[in-house]
Coordinates of C-alpha atoms in Angstrom, one line a residue:
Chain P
X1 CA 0.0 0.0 0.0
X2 CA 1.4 3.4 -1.1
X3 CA 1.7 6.2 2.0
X4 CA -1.0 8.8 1.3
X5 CA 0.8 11.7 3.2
X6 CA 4.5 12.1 4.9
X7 CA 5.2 10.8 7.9
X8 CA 6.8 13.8 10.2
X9 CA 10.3 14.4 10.3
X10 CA 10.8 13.4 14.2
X11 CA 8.8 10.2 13.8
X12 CA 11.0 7.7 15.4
X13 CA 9.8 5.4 12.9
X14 CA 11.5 7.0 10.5
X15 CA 15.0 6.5 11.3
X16 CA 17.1 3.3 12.4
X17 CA 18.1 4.6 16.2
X18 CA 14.6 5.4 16.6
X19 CA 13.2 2.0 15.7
X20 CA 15.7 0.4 17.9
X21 CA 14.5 3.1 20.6
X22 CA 10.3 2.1 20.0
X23 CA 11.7 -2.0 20.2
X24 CA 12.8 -1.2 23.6
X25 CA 9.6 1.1 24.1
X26 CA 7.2 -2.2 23.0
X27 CA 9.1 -4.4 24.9
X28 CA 8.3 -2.8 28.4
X29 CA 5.0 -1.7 26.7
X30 CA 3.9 -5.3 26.4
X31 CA 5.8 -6.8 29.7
X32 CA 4.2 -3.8 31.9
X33 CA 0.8 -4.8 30.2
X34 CA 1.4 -8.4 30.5
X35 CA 2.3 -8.4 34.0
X36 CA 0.0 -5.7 34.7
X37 CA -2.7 -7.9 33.0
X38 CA -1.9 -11.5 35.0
X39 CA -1.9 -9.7 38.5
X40 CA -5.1 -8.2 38.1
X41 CA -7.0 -11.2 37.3
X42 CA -5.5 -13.5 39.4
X43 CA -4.7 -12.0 42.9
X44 CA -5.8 -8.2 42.2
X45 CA -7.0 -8.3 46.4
X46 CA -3.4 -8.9 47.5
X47 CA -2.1 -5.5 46.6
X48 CA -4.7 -3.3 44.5
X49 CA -2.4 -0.4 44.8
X50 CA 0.6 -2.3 43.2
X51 CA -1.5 -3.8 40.5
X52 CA -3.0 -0.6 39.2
X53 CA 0.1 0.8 39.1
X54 CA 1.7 -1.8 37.0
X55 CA -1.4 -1.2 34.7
X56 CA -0.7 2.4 34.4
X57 CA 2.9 2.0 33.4
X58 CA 2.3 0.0 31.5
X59 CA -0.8 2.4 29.2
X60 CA 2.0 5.1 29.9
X61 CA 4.3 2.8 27.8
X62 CA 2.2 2.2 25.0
X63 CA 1.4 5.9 24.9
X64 CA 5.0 6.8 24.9
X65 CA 5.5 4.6 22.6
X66 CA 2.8 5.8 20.2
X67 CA 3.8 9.3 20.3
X68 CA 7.3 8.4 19.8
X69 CA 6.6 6.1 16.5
X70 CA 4.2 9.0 15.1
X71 CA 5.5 12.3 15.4
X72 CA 4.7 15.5 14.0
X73 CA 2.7 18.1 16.9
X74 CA 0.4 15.3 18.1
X75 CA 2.6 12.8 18.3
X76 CA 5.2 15.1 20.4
X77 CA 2.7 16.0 23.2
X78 CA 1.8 12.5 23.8
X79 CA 5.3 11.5 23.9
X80 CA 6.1 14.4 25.8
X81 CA 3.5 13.9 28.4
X82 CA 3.9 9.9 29.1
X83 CA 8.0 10.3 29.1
X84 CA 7.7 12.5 32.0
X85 CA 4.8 10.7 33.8
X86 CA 7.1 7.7 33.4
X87 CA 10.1 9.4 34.5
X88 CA 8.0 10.8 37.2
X89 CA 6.3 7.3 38.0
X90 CA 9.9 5.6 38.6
X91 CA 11.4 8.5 40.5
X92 CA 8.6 8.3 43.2
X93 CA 7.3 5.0 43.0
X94 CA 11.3 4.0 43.5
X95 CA 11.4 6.3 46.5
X96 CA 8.6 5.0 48.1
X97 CA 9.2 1.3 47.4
X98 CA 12.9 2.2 49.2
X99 CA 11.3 4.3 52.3
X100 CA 7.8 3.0 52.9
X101 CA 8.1 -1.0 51.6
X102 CA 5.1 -1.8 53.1
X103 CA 3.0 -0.1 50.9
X104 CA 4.1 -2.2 47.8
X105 CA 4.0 -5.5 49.1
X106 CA 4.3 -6.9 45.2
X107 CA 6.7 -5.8 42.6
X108 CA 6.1 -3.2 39.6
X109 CA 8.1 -2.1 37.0
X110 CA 9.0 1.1 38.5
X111 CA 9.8 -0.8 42.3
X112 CA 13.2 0.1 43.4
X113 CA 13.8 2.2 40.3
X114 CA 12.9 -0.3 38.2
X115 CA 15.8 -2.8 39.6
X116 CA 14.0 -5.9 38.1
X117 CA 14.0 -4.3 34.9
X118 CA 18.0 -4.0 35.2
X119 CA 17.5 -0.3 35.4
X120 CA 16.6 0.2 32.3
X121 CA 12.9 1.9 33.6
X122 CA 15.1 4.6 34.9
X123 CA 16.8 5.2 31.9
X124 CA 14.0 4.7 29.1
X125 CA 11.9 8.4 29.9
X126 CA 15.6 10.3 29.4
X127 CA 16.3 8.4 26.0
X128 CA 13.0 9.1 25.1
X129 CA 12.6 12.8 26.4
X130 CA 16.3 13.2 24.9
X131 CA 14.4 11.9 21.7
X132 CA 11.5 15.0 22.2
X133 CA 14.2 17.4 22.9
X134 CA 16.6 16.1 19.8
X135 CA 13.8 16.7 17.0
X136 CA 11.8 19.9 18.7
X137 CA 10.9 22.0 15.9
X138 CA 13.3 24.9 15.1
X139 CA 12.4 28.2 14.5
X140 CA 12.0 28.9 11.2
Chain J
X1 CA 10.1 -28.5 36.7
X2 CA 14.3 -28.8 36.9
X3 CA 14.5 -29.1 33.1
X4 CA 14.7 -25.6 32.1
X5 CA 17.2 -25.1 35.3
X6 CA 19.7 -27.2 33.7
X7 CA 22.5 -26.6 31.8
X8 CA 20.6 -26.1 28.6
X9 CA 19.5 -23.2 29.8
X10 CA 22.9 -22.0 31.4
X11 CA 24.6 -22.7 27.8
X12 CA 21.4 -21.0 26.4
X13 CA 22.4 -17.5 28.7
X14 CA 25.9 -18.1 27.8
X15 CA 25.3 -18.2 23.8
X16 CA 23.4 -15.0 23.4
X17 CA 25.4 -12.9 25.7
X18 CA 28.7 -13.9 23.5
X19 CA 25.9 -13.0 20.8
X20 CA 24.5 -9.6 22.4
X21 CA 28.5 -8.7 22.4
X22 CA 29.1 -9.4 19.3
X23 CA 26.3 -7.9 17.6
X24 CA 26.8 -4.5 19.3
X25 CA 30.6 -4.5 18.4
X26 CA 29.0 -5.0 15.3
X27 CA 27.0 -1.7 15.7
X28 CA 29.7 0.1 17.5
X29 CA 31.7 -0.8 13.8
X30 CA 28.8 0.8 12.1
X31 CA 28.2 -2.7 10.5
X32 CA 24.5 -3.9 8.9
X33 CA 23.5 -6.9 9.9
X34 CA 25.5 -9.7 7.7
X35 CA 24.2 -13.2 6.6
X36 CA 25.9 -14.4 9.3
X37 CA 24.4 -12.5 11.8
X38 CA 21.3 -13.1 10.5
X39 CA 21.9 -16.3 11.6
X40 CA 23.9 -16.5 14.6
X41 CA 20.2 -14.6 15.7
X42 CA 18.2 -17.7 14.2
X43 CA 20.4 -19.7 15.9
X44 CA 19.8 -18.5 18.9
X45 CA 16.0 -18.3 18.8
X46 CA 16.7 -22.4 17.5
X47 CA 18.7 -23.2 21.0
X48 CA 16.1 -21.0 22.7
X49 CA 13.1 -23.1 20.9
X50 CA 14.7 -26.4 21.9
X51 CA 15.1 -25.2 25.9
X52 CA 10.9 -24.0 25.9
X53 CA 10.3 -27.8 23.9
X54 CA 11.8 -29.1 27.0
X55 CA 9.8 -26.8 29.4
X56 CA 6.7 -27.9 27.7
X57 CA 7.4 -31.8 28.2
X58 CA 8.2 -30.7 31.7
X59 CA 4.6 -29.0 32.1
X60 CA 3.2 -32.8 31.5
X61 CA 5.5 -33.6 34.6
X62 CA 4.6 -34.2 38.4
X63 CA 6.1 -30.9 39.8
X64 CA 4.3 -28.1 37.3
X65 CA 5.2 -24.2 38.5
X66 CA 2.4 -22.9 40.4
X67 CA 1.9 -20.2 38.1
X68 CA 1.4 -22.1 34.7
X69 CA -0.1 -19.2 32.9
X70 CA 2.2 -16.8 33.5
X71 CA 4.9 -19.6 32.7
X72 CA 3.1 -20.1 29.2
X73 CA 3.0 -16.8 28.5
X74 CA 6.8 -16.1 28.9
X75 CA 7.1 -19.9 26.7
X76 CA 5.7 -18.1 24.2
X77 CA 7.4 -14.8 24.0
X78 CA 10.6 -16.7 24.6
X79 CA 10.3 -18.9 21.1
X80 CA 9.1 -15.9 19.2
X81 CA 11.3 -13.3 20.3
X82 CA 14.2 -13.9 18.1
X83 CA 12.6 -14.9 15.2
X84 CA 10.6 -11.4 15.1
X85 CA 14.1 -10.0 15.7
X86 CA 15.6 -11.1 12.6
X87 CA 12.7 -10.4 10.9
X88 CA 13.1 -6.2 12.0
X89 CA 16.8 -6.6 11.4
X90 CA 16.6 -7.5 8.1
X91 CA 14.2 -4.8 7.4
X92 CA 16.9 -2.5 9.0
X93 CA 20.2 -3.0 6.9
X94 CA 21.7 -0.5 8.9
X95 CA 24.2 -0.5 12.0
X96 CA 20.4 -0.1 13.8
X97 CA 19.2 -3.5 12.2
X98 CA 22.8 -5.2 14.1
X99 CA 21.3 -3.0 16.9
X100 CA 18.1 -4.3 17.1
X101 CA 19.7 -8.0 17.1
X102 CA 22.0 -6.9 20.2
X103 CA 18.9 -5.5 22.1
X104 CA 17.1 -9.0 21.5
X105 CA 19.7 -11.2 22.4
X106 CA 20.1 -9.0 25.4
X107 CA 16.7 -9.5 26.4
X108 CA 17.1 -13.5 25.6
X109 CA 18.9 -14.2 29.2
X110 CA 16.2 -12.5 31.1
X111 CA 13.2 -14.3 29.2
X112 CA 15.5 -17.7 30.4
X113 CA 16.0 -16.5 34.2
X114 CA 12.5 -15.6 34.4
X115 CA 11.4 -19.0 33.0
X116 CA 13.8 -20.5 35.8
X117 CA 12.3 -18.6 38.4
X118 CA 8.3 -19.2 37.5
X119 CA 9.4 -23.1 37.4
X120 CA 11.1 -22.7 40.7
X121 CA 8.0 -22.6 42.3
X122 CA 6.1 -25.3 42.3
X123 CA 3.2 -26.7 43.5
X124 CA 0.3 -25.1 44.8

């Protein structure tokens, strides 16, 4: 199928770093989801709190991901907005896990700064805010 | 469930880190994915096929992981992972195509440790 319009300049779909950048994006899109997904149906009374905050990260992921692959003005907000809700999400939720344990008896992605995940939750919302701030539009 | 904690596995973590090194040297040298690397990638997703065969004869086994959904699930991702990966490399004959390969074999020891872990608890 032939594209009917052009896909924006700063659509990370557009270039090779990028595409490597929205792999990474989908993977912690779909294991956020996943796990997100498999605590809530099976033992969503053992930590509600936990559990809806898995599912959150992990719609925050998608939507990052999303705005990253599209671009253009629309595509930037959403980016924009769910890079620094997930860089937000990991600072906090990494602090609290760290000083008030209790209240997160089960893991998320973001526990402990996202130590499960190797780090990388900690480093995905500069890579992809560094992406936002790489292709803002220049004056013309 | 100690079939996928055996050294199949171990060999399995071993392969695609030697892999994931290889392929982002590979990037670092502003390479595109070769032929070879195209299949060194298959390969691994071959080695990491055979390992989730044996995890599946081992759900028909006496000690099953408590959690065999969640164990299915990663079965799953784990055989398709690299196979998809190739499949985006090759669309990506760039140093980002080698790229994505490293980034997937990366991802390859953690899909294996997690399998590990799900079978380690059994029962239930």
């Amino acid at each position: 199928m032939a594209e009917q319009r052009t896909r924006p300049r700063d659509a990370a779909l557009g270039t090779g770093l990028g595409r490597v950048l929205l792999l990474v994006y989908g993977i912690f899109a779909l294991s956020a989801s996943a796990r997100a997904l498999v605590q809530i149906t099976t033992h969503f009374t053992e930590a509600p709190l936990a559990y809806l905050l898995s599912a959150l990260a992990g719609l925050v992921y998608i939507a990052a991901t999303v705005g990253l692959a599209i671009g253009g003005p629309r595509g930037r907000a959403i980016a924009l907005t769910s890079c620094s809700i997930e860089l937000l999400g990991v600072l906090v939720v990494g602090t609290l896990t760290i000083v008030d344990a209790v209240a997160f008896p089960d893991a998320t992605v973001w526990s402990e700064f996202g130590q499960g995940y190797g780090y990388v939750p900690l480093v995905l919302p500069f890579i992809g805010l560094w992406w936002v701030w790489r292709h803002r539009p220049t004056a013309p | 469930m100690r079939d996928v904690n055996g050294p199949l596995s171990a060999a399995t973590i071993v392969v695609a880190l030697v892999f994931a090194v290889w392929f982002l040297l590979r990037c670092a040298l502003n390479r595109p994915p070769s032929r070879f690397d195209l299949l060194a990638g298959l390969a691994l997703g071959a080695l990491v096929a055979v390992l989730c065969l044996v995890a599946v004869v081992g759900l028909f086994g006496d000690d099953r992981p408590s959690e065999v959904g969640t164990f299915v699930g990663y079965l799953f991702t784990a055989v398709a992972f690299m196979p998809t990966a190739v499949v985006l490399a090759r669309m990506e004959p760039t140093r980002w195509g080698t790229l994505i390969l490293g980034v997937a074999a990366l991802v390859m020891p953690v899909l294996v440790l997690r399998l590990q872990q799900i079978a380690s608890v059994t029962g239930g």
